XYZ file of C-alpha atoms in Angstrom:
676
model
C 39.634 -3.065 26.759
C 36.179 -3.455 27.030
C 35.579 -0.435 24.267
C 38.189 -2.270 22.323
C 35.811 -5.123 22.150
C 32.952 -3.831 21.598
C 34.455 -2.330 18.788
C 36.190 -5.024 17.826
C 32.631 -7.294 17.845
C 30.758 -4.378 16.735
C 32.896 -4.542 13.022
C 33.417 -8.185 12.898
C 29.220 -8.736 12.594
C 29.479 -5.570 10.355
C 32.029 -8.204 8.338
C 29.994 -11.046 8.335
C 26.598 -9.202 7.353
C 27.924 -7.480 4.779
C 29.516 -10.410 3.493
C 25.946 -12.239 3.744
C 24.728 -9.628 1.489
C 27.556 -9.674 -1.248
C 26.367 -13.675 -0.770
C 23.021 -13.068 -1.004
C 22.869 -10.712 -3.952
C 25.043 -13.002 -6.329
C 22.815 -16.240 -5.523
C 20.074 -13.617 -6.712
C 21.473 -12.639 -9.766
C 22.692 -16.269 -10.530
C 18.674 -17.380 -9.781
C 17.901 -14.756 -11.964
C 20.492 -15.115 -14.712
C 20.208 -19.077 -14.748
C 16.406 -18.408 -15.091
C 16.555 -16.126 -17.913
C 19.390 -17.916 -19.583
C 16.753 -21.652 -19.616
C 13.871 -19.125 -21.147
C 16.491 -17.556 -23.847
C 17.499 -21.345 -24.670
C 14.137 -22.752 -24.923
C 11.900 -20.197 -25.959
C 10.665 -20.336 -28.957
C 12.205 -23.614 -29.544
C 10.997 -26.956 -29.599
C 10.511 -27.216 -25.660
C 7.258 -25.317 -25.301
C 4.731 -25.902 -27.882
C 3.140 -23.494 -30.148
C 0.130 -21.288 -28.602
C -2.822 -21.659 -29.363
C -6.194 -19.783 -30.108
C -9.658 -21.413 -30.264
C -12.845 -18.691 -30.789
C -15.642 -19.857 -30.363
C -19.214 -18.381 -30.177
C -19.615 -17.539 -26.852
C -15.718 -17.999 -25.725
C -11.687 -17.958 -26.338
C -9.127 -20.682 -24.683
C -6.020 -19.837 -25.207
C -3.336 -22.941 -24.634
C 0.329 -22.797 -24.644
C 0.832 -26.402 -24.097
C 1.884 -25.766 -19.698
C -1.367 -24.317 -19.222
C -4.940 -22.894 -20.762
C -7.286 -20.565 -19.858
C -10.825 -19.687 -21.137
C -12.454 -16.067 -21.274
C -16.328 -15.208 -21.632
C -16.562 -13.370 -24.961
C -17.137 -10.939 -25.624
C -17.485 -9.940 -21.895
C -13.288 -10.567 -20.824
C -13.859 -12.332 -18.018
C -11.438 -15.524 -17.153
C -13.850 -18.387 -16.581
C -11.482 -21.727 -16.654
C -7.854 -21.805 -15.760
C -6.561 -25.221 -16.713
C -2.947 -26.449 -15.811
C -0.514 -29.343 -13.652
C -4.310 -31.787 -14.506
C -5.926 -29.380 -13.008
C -9.038 -29.214 -14.854
C -9.489 -25.268 -13.147
C -8.003 -23.299 -10.194
C -10.572 -21.095 -10.445
C -14.271 -21.240 -7.945
C -16.910 -23.619 -9.214
C -19.251 -21.976 -6.368
C -19.275 -18.926 -8.157
C -21.194 -18.019 -11.176
C -18.878 -17.732 -14.603
C -18.988 -14.029 -14.621
C -17.633 -13.651 -10.718
C -14.329 -16.243 -10.909
C -11.751 -13.565 -13.271
C -13.005 -10.338 -13.541
C -11.312 -6.811 -13.934
C -14.216 -4.667 -11.861
C -14.648 -0.260 -11.081
C -16.122 1.236 -8.379
C -18.239 4.439 -8.762
C -20.805 6.650 -8.282
C -22.889 9.663 -10.563
C -22.573 13.383 -8.063
C -26.273 13.613 -9.198
C -27.333 10.306 -7.656
C -24.275 9.271 -5.057
C -25.251 5.297 -4.718
C -21.949 3.043 -4.800
C -22.135 1.335 -7.915
C -20.431 -2.139 -9.175
C -19.307 -1.909 -12.932
C -17.645 -5.324 -13.742
C -16.842 -4.106 -17.244
C -17.986 -6.646 -19.150
C -17.020 -6.331 -22.676
C -19.455 -5.722 -25.960
C -16.543 -6.599 -28.181
C -13.396 -9.256 -28.947
C -10.500 -7.762 -31.067
C -7.647 -10.410 -31.481
C -5.089 -7.925 -30.923
C -1.968 -10.688 -32.340
C -2.225 -14.401 -32.931
C 1.063 -16.256 -34.075
C 3.005 -19.606 -33.054
C 4.496 -17.311 -29.726
C 2.000 -14.780 -28.612
C -2.004 -14.278 -28.520
C -3.227 -10.774 -26.805
C -7.207 -10.237 -26.653
C -9.068 -7.448 -26.424
C -12.244 -6.907 -25.062
C -13.929 -3.395 -25.642
C -17.037 -1.891 -24.265
C -17.910 1.621 -25.206
C -19.836 3.921 -23.496
C -22.523 6.159 -24.618
C -25.099 8.100 -23.445
C -27.791 5.801 -23.692
C -25.452 3.610 -20.565
C -26.052 6.838 -18.414
C -27.645 4.900 -15.460
C -25.921 1.571 -16.379
C -22.513 1.667 -16.775
C -19.123 3.694 -15.792
C -18.787 6.421 -18.492
C -15.316 5.110 -19.369
C -14.997 3.204 -22.571
C -12.538 0.151 -21.767
C -10.245 -2.328 -23.273
C -8.990 -5.134 -20.904
C -6.471 -6.945 -22.572
C -5.344 -10.799 -21.732
C -1.681 -11.640 -23.049
C -0.429 -15.752 -23.805
C 3.114 -16.065 -24.361
C 4.307 -19.328 -25.672
C 6.907 -20.791 -23.045
C 5.000 -18.612 -19.790
C 3.624 -20.918 -17.023
C 1.163 -17.943 -16.553
C -0.646 -14.778 -18.475
C -0.498 -10.980 -18.901
C -3.481 -8.432 -18.277
C -3.709 -4.872 -19.059
C -6.414 -2.471 -19.136
C -6.527 1.103 -21.164
C -9.187 3.489 -19.491
C -10.737 6.190 -21.239
C -12.575 9.181 -20.815
C -12.529 11.540 -24.140
C -13.525 15.386 -23.046
C -17.384 15.955 -22.633
C -18.729 13.058 -20.966
C -20.575 13.230 -17.567
C -19.454 14.045 -14.467
C -17.917 10.949 -12.341
C -16.846 9.591 -8.883
C -14.472 6.429 -9.177
C -13.309 4.766 -5.515
C -11.810 1.628 -6.751
C -10.385 -0.504 -9.489
C -8.888 -3.797 -9.536
C -8.414 -7.939 -10.635
C -10.180 -10.138 -8.860
C -9.603 -14.214 -8.613
C -11.422 -16.163 -6.908
C -10.592 -19.706 -6.838
C -10.782 -23.573 -5.459
C -11.320 -23.403 -2.285
C -11.114 -26.961 -1.629
C -7.604 -26.489 -2.954
C -5.956 -23.795 -2.180
C -6.235 -23.017 1.636
C -2.029 -22.013 2.154
C -1.477 -18.002 0.938
C 1.562 -16.507 1.376
C 2.243 -12.422 1.631
C 5.399 -12.246 2.309
C 8.276 -14.386 4.463
C 6.010 -13.204 7.820
C 2.910 -13.590 6.118
C 1.432 -16.752 5.510
C -0.140 -19.059 6.698
C -2.965 -21.657 6.345
C -6.265 -19.637 6.121
C -9.865 -20.525 6.866
C -12.546 -21.158 4.147
C -15.558 -18.758 2.626
C -18.276 -21.060 4.470
C -15.861 -20.671 7.889
C -16.419 -17.036 7.942
C -19.918 -17.527 6.753
C -20.315 -19.704 9.972
C -17.935 -16.541 11.919
C -19.466 -14.220 14.618
C -19.342 -10.735 12.692
C -17.826 -8.391 15.151
C -17.760 -4.645 15.275
C -17.289 -4.496 11.642
C -18.066 -6.602 7.801
C -14.673 -7.820 6.744
C -14.047 -9.226 10.505
C -15.205 -12.804 12.047
C -14.230 -14.567 14.970
C -13.849 -18.499 13.785
C -16.433 -20.021 15.558
C -16.774 -23.313 13.912
C -14.285 -23.296 11.141
C -13.657 -26.503 9.376
C -9.471 -26.264 10.561
C -9.741 -26.943 14.388
C -7.084 -25.024 14.508
C -8.225 -21.854 13.177
C -11.338 -21.944 15.994
C -10.999 -19.180 17.742
C -9.141 -16.839 15.636
C -10.151 -13.577 14.425
C -10.039 -13.255 9.768
C -10.132 -9.664 8.441
C -8.985 -9.360 4.964
C -7.409 -5.960 6.311
C -4.954 -7.812 8.380
C -2.739 -8.507 4.747
C -2.987 -5.584 3.493
C 0.542 -4.195 1.980
C 2.134 -1.124 1.062
C 2.462 -0.306 -2.832
C 6.602 -0.358 -2.781
C 6.161 -3.962 -0.808
C 3.368 -5.353 -3.063
C 5.204 -7.376 -5.605
C 4.108 -11.077 -5.164
C 0.919 -12.771 -3.179
C -1.146 -15.152 -3.739
C -1.820 -19.089 -2.736
C -0.038 -22.834 -2.603
C -2.205 -26.152 -3.290
C -0.575 -29.303 -1.416
C -2.048 -31.386 -3.024
C -0.834 -31.033 -6.499
C 2.054 -28.515 -5.296
C 0.584 -25.456 -7.048
C 0.480 -22.009 -6.912
C -1.130 -18.877 -7.850
C 0.810 -15.553 -7.912
C -0.602 -12.543 -8.786
C 2.986 -10.186 -9.050
C 3.222 -6.744 -10.018
C 6.496 -5.769 -12.034
C 6.258 -1.583 -11.333
C 4.117 0.697 -9.448
C 4.189 3.542 -11.853
C -0.213 3.050 -12.655
C -0.535 2.441 -8.419
C -2.325 5.829 -6.789
C -1.048 8.406 -3.727
C 2.274 6.524 -3.812
C 4.927 4.004 -2.548
C 3.622 3.952 0.750
C 0.227 3.992 0.058
C -1.694 0.840 1.474
C -4.085 -1.509 -0.018
C -5.591 -5.536 0.178
C -3.646 -8.046 -1.422
C -4.872 -11.782 -0.873
C -7.519 -13.134 1.492
C -10.020 -16.101 2.846
C -12.261 -16.476 -0.067
C -9.448 -17.855 -1.181
C -9.507 -14.842 -3.460
C -6.881 -12.756 -4.942
C -6.540 -9.198 -5.931
C -4.268 -6.867 -8.204
C -5.547 -3.199 -6.402
C -4.684 -1.124 -9.269
C -6.567 2.288 -7.088
C -8.747 2.551 -3.837
C -9.539 5.345 -0.948
C -8.346 2.355 1.413
C -6.215 4.064 4.420
C -7.011 7.096 2.892
C -10.415 7.985 2.677
C -13.295 8.560 -0.318
C -10.945 12.145 -0.919
C -8.701 9.309 -2.869
C -11.520 8.666 -5.239
C -11.409 9.981 -8.538
C -14.148 13.021 -9.334
C -14.367 13.624 -13.340
C -16.029 17.304 -13.833
C -17.036 19.822 -16.207
C -16.105 17.239 -19.033
C -12.912 16.347 -17.908
C -11.096 14.121 -20.150
C -8.722 11.209 -19.004
C -6.626 7.901 -20.392
C -4.676 5.897 -18.536
C -3.161 2.235 -18.622
C -3.455 0.003 -15.650
C -0.855 -3.079 -15.914
C 0.418 -5.342 -16.864
C 0.520 -7.401 -14.198
C 1.183 -11.508 -14.389
C -0.475 -14.210 -13.405
C 1.809 -16.584 -12.552
C 1.097 -20.555 -12.309
C 3.771 -22.992 -10.886
C 4.525 -26.396 -9.845
C 6.696 -28.536 -8.441
C 7.257 -32.740 -7.821
C 5.069 -34.267 -5.297
C 7.474 -35.353 -3.139
C 8.953 -31.526 -2.811
C 8.254 -29.335 -0.055
C 5.395 -27.404 -1.602
C 6.801 -24.034 0.287
C 8.652 -23.900 -2.006
C 6.699 -22.767 -4.668
C 6.784 -19.335 -2.697
C 10.253 -19.274 -3.188
C 10.198 -19.387 -7.026
C 7.396 -17.474 -7.348
C 9.406 -14.390 -5.092
C 12.137 -15.565 -7.606
C 9.680 -14.936 -10.962
C 8.743 -11.550 -9.241
C 12.625 -10.050 -9.534
C 12.575 -11.366 -13.634
C 9.146 -9.672 -14.176
C 10.382 -6.986 -12.537
C 13.807 -6.731 -14.095
C 12.186 -6.804 -17.531
C 9.634 -4.291 -16.946
C 8.967 -2.144 -19.095
C 7.356 -5.114 -21.199
C 8.150 -5.317 -24.788
C 5.303 -7.604 -25.943
C 1.964 -5.885 -25.739
C 0.999 -4.556 -28.565
C -0.526 -0.806 -27.383
C 0.594 2.797 -28.459
C -0.955 3.815 -24.623
C 2.634 1.449 -23.716
C 5.303 2.971 -23.745
C 8.656 0.278 -24.489
C 11.794 1.194 -23.007
C 13.665 3.224 -25.491
C 10.118 5.514 -25.398
C 10.759 5.810 -21.775
C 12.702 8.654 -19.688
C 15.726 8.575 -16.979
C 16.474 11.003 -14.236
C 19.072 11.013 -12.009
C 20.570 13.460 -8.986
C 21.738 13.662 -5.182
C 20.105 14.342 -2.633
C 21.308 16.396 0.769
C 19.338 17.539 3.838
C 20.048 20.870 5.385
C 18.564 20.177 8.955
C 21.174 22.326 11.523
C 23.634 20.592 9.738
C 24.422 19.283 6.231
C 23.973 15.566 6.074
C 23.445 13.140 2.800
C 20.039 12.018 1.934
C 20.039 8.120 3.165
C 17.023 5.568 1.774
C 14.880 8.739 1.273
C 11.906 8.012 -1.219
C 12.238 10.268 -4.375
C 9.846 10.450 -7.158
C 7.822 11.671 -10.380
C 3.829 12.389 -10.026
C 1.595 15.048 -12.095
C 2.471 18.588 -10.789
C 0.754 19.719 -7.930
C 1.939 21.358 -4.345
C 4.172 20.180 -1.639
C 3.394 16.900 -0.449
C 0.421 16.469 -2.621
C 1.974 12.774 -4.905
C -0.205 10.787 -1.391
C -3.960 12.160 -2.796
C -2.624 12.158 -6.169
C -4.930 9.487 -8.204
C -5.235 10.152 -11.933
C -1.729 10.100 -13.372
C 1.794 7.965 -13.108
C 4.737 7.957 -10.296
C 7.555 7.032 -10.224
C 9.260 6.250 -6.884
C 12.679 5.054 -5.632
C 14.962 5.159 -3.036
C 17.915 7.240 -2.498
C 21.581 4.985 -1.666
C 23.555 5.909 1.524
C 25.032 8.530 -0.468
C 22.235 10.528 -1.380
C 22.289 9.714 -5.174
C 18.763 7.902 -7.183
C 17.950 6.986 -10.497
C 14.401 7.016 -11.479
C 14.307 4.633 -14.488
C 11.657 4.258 -17.294
C 9.672 7.233 -16.402
C 6.656 7.505 -19.886
C 7.398 10.824 -21.580
C 5.046 13.801 -19.666
C 5.507 16.393 -17.280
C 6.105 15.956 -13.300
C 6.994 17.339 -10.424
C 10.173 15.536 -7.943
C 9.040 15.432 -5.069
C 10.820 13.525 -2.206
C 10.338 12.970 1.958
C 13.450 11.738 4.177
C 12.690 8.808 7.135
C 14.011 10.528 10.560
C 12.663 14.465 9.067
C 9.606 16.199 9.248
C 8.072 17.723 5.659
C 8.180 17.022 2.164
C 10.654 18.570 -0.526
C 9.552 19.405 -3.635
C 11.965 20.804 -7.028
C 10.265 23.849 -8.175
C 10.329 23.728 -11.870
C 7.827 20.846 -13.765
C 10.065 18.282 -14.775
C 9.020 17.316 -18.636
C 10.189 14.103 -19.577
C 11.017 12.962 -23.572
C 10.868 10.139 -25.167
C 14.527 8.630 -24.655
C 15.385 11.739 -22.913
C 18.363 11.643 -19.510
C 17.619 14.332 -17.225
C 20.643 15.303 -14.588
C 19.189 17.019 -11.615
C 22.613 17.516 -10.407
C 22.707 18.462 -6.348
C 18.975 19.107 -4.504
C 19.326 19.947 -1.040
C 16.244 19.651 1.150
C 15.616 21.969 4.276
C 13.074 20.263 6.457
C 10.450 23.077 8.531
C 12.647 23.685 11.761
C 12.088 27.221 13.367
C 13.950 26.256 16.447
C 16.401 24.134 18.757
C 14.873 20.876 19.624
C 13.983 20.833 23.374
C 12.201 17.558 23.437
C 10.956 15.193 20.975
C 8.464 12.074 21.122
C 8.622 9.579 18.106
C 10.504 8.874 15.079
C 9.366 11.134 11.920
C 8.492 8.200 9.879
C 5.298 8.759 8.895
C 4.226 5.649 10.787
C 3.655 4.942 14.349
C 5.096 1.323 14.537
C 7.720 2.848 16.902
C 5.063 3.775 19.901
C 3.312 0.548 22.149
C 1.613 -1.798 21.108
C -0.924 -3.508 23.197
C -1.187 -7.469 23.382
C -4.816 -7.995 21.627
C -7.746 -9.296 23.199
C -6.528 -12.943 23.881
C -10.208 -13.818 22.709
C -9.903 -11.805 19.386
C -6.561 -12.726 17.832
C -5.017 -14.273 15.080
C -1.867 -16.108 15.970
C 0.084 -15.054 12.818
C 0.299 -11.579 14.719
C 1.236 -13.548 17.484
C 4.851 -13.612 18.018
C 5.555 -10.984 15.638
C 6.282 -7.447 16.566
C 7.014 -5.943 13.911
C 3.949 -6.597 12.734
C 1.906 -6.825 15.751
C -0.500 -3.557 15.216
C -2.217 -5.294 12.764
C -3.973 -7.741 15.528
C -7.817 -6.543 16.133
C -9.206 -4.717 18.525
C -6.632 -2.874 19.945
C -8.251 0.237 19.678
C -10.477 -1.213 22.554
C -7.333 -1.975 24.765
C -6.942 2.353 25.354
C -9.822 2.077 27.906
C -8.252 -1.216 29.728
C -4.990 -0.181 30.314
C -6.585 3.877 31.017
C -9.698 3.220 32.544
C -9.605 5.894 34.855
C -7.338 9.027 33.448
C -6.098 9.619 30.092
C -2.423 8.982 29.084
C 0.377 11.170 30.798
C 3.760 11.222 29.256
C 6.714 12.794 31.291
C 9.856 14.844 29.105
C 12.343 12.812 30.619
C 11.377 10.068 32.381
C 8.435 8.922 29.824
C 9.820 6.099 27.315
C 7.254 6.464 23.737
C 8.242 2.592 23.097
C 5.974 1.590 26.317
C 4.166 4.589 27.150
C 3.128 6.187 24.155
C -0.333 4.534 23.094
C 0.078 3.909 19.269
C -3.484 5.933 18.751
C -5.256 8.209 20.236
C -8.809 7.122 20.511
C -11.729 7.601 22.311
C -13.030 6.624 25.540
C -15.529 3.000 25.594
C -17.469 4.210 28.734
C -20.119 1.095 27.612
C -23.470 1.336 26.059
C -21.811 1.954 22.454
C -21.090 5.295 24.271
C -17.382 6.656 23.158
C -15.592 9.982 24.540
C -12.791 12.584 23.776
C -9.634 11.891 25.207
C -7.185 13.851 26.507
C -2.999 13.464 26.734
C -1.230 14.870 28.159
C 2.748 16.125 27.725
C 4.544 16.861 31.068
C 7.773 18.842 30.631
C 10.175 21.587 32.238
C 12.002 24.333 31.618
C 14.696 25.487 33.454
C 14.063 29.018 32.089
C 11.633 30.987 29.169
C 13.618 32.583 25.884
C 11.560 35.680 25.141
C 10.234 35.121 21.470
C 8.045 32.243 19.826
C 8.591 28.453 20.368
C 7.122 26.171 18.544
C 5.447 22.254 18.566
C 5.696 20.451 15.544
C 3.040 18.528 15.326
C 3.182 15.494 12.548
C -0.174 12.476 12.468
C 0.332 9.638 10.834
C -3.494 9.440 10.477
C -6.646 10.362 10.882
C -10.358 9.187 11.440
C -13.350 11.727 11.773
C -11.335 13.547 14.229
C -9.646 17.085 15.670
C -7.379 17.432 17.609
C -6.780 20.627 20.145
C -3.976 21.668 21.285
C -4.099 23.496 25.107
C -0.829 25.170 26.705
C -0.708 24.644 30.623
C -4.854 25.206 30.316
C -6.524 22.030 30.536
C -10.013 23.355 30.769
C -9.504 26.661 28.182
C -12.720 26.877 26.709
C -11.065 27.389 23.461
C -7.621 25.709 22.435
C -4.886 27.593 21.022
C -5.007 25.176 17.906
C -7.803 22.687 16.481
C -6.506 21.078 13.318
C -10.582 21.335 12.590
C -12.699 18.173 11.773
C -9.860 16.031 9.935
C -9.035 12.734 8.123
C -10.937 9.375 6.604
C -8.026 6.925 6.069
C -10.096 4.424 9.015
C -6.628 2.791 9.793
C -7.169 2.270 13.309
C -9.659 -0.176 12.386
C -7.854 -1.820 9.052
C -4.784 -2.247 11.234
C -2.458 -0.098 8.708
C -0.372 1.864 11.608
C -0.590 4.258 9.157
C -2.791 6.668 6.732
C -1.930 9.655 4.937
C 1.001 11.905 6.652
C -0.315 15.739 8.182
C 2.037 18.120 9.128
C 1.426 21.401 11.246
C 3.619 23.944 12.540
C 2.622 25.329 15.728
C 3.766 28.967 16.953
C 3.424 29.161 20.695
C 4.348 32.344 22.275
C 6.764 32.539 25.697
C 4.340 33.356 27.586
C 1.981 30.960 27.422
C 5.306 29.236 29.257
C 7.364 29.426 32.050
C 10.056 28.225 34.121
C 9.489 25.259 36.226
C 6.690 22.312 35.399
C 4.538 22.321 32.004
C 1.953 20.580 30.164
C 0.823 20.104 26.629
C -2.755 19.116 26.311
C -3.867 16.885 23.170
C -7.582 16.304 22.882
C -8.853 14.345 20.535
C -12.357 16.763 20.849
C -14.830 14.149 18.930
C -16.440 10.758 20.313
C -19.220 8.974 18.532
C -17.396 5.791 17.773
C -14.836 3.448 18.419
C -12.500 3.717 15.431
C -12.390 7.782 15.606
C -8.421 9.276 16.263
C -5.248 9.620 15.050
C -2.044 8.180 15.471
C 0.586 10.413 16.122
C 4.192 10.186 14.013
C 6.256 12.499 15.518
C 5.812 15.997 18.225
C 8.828 17.982 18.747
C 9.022 21.348 20.885
C 11.237 23.625 19.424
C 13.011 26.879 21.131
C 12.855 30.571 19.745
C 14.857 30.563 16.392
C 17.517 33.048 18.657
C 18.117 30.400 21.338
C 20.826 28.780 18.838
C 23.509 28.124 20.110
């Protein structure tokens, strides 16, 4: 009776969950369709005034009756946004070229210092101007006389204002003709700095939103282990006293980085960055980057080396040509009546994000470099996984990226990428693909390794490509003897310690799934293991409580940090002749060397080492993962013995608190012939 009752309850819960999902989906569609209907009924009608363009000597003003935007001309920086009675949403304490702007970080390989270029234009071009749409272009043409002052790119920054739309669009076209000088480019973005006396409440997701400190609060605070992290000692809001503020605590993976921004309560106004597509972002769907942070600042990060390292920087050599469109992104402005709850601004912003995403690719940008929907292609298929047995690839990440090698998509930084997830049956549909040549890549949560379709996929204008049935065979040499963790490319399933109570961000105090974002967790390792390093006993220990989330160095005082060795103890009833295998998957690495030894902790030479790897800095930046590393390590049966065995994992590089690795998953496999 007990089991039947449990099955009945489980079935009932499942039915209720499905019904809730259906109702929620229907409501989302209803909201989207309602807002679309209102727009289509009113756009271009007398309900909204025409868009007006005013060109002055040193500025351009565009007004659509809902808001007006002022841009420096011909520089193309946004100096003012007037909306809902607020004369200027942007910060008036910043210089006019430091309020709303594009910028890139770059260096000359022959003189590798970091340069910031705000990409100020030198030519204004009105691409389109009528009562329904204004599109402005702020261009800068590079010449060799600019070699030491400007990045060697032709830049075309575009701004679009539509009739009846509460916000504006921006996109950029970067171009390097063949034969131009070598250059390294590390970061490209749009930045908006808002009035801090108005915008104090930030939202990045349903769970991550809060009242934020001001720029002055941070300035008066106590700097911590790196400049971005500050202990708030004298904040203007006393409720924030004793908290840590760090912009990296609000980072988000590309796939989730769709809408974020700020809310003002008086008047109730929102300022939001909406990104309807990730096709122009680099390094795939789980690359992490900044969103909004104290300032108040809102960003659209197109590419950066965050959570990956300088290897993700774009390096152009030997006159390599390049051309790419970044955006459009949508800067959305919303408001509610004074008597309404300002938090409803966030709900409305999410609805707007869904509308913008469904409208992609937009049909209004006037550039031949931005193909519209009918000019793009579609790729469909079905993915299976064969690991001991054949299974449907449920919720697999599958996408198109420039041709490369197995897993190269996570380091790809110059082309376009198009990703989706398979459904529960393994079917996938990759929509709106720009014409071009790609490899099809995939990885499946629950399995190690990467998939890549062997042949290049050539997407033509309007093409519909059916890939058919694809089968991914993840790395495996023998049956599983034991395993630690879950192969999902993060360390989130391992033990995340409580933060130092004097170094907390209260936003994450009660959020188990986001607790890794607390500051200073690396130092907790030494506190938890003051004399001996971590020892994990297979069959006894539990990785959610007994496996520290990051293999870091030991703090022995006086700013001295030493290497650490973790031990995995396991028993074998007998040892079969043949090669055993350790499948070792890392979720992150920062200036580390992981050495592996078996049953000999003091061996001068390890039988395997990764060598010096990684620069993703995910430990310091609360990332829970950086880039993915996978090693298949052969072990001779003579290195093992019947009874107790020990696997020793040494992170051999000291010198700092942030050197270390995060494990994704470890598995010991028996010899191939030991399969039943």
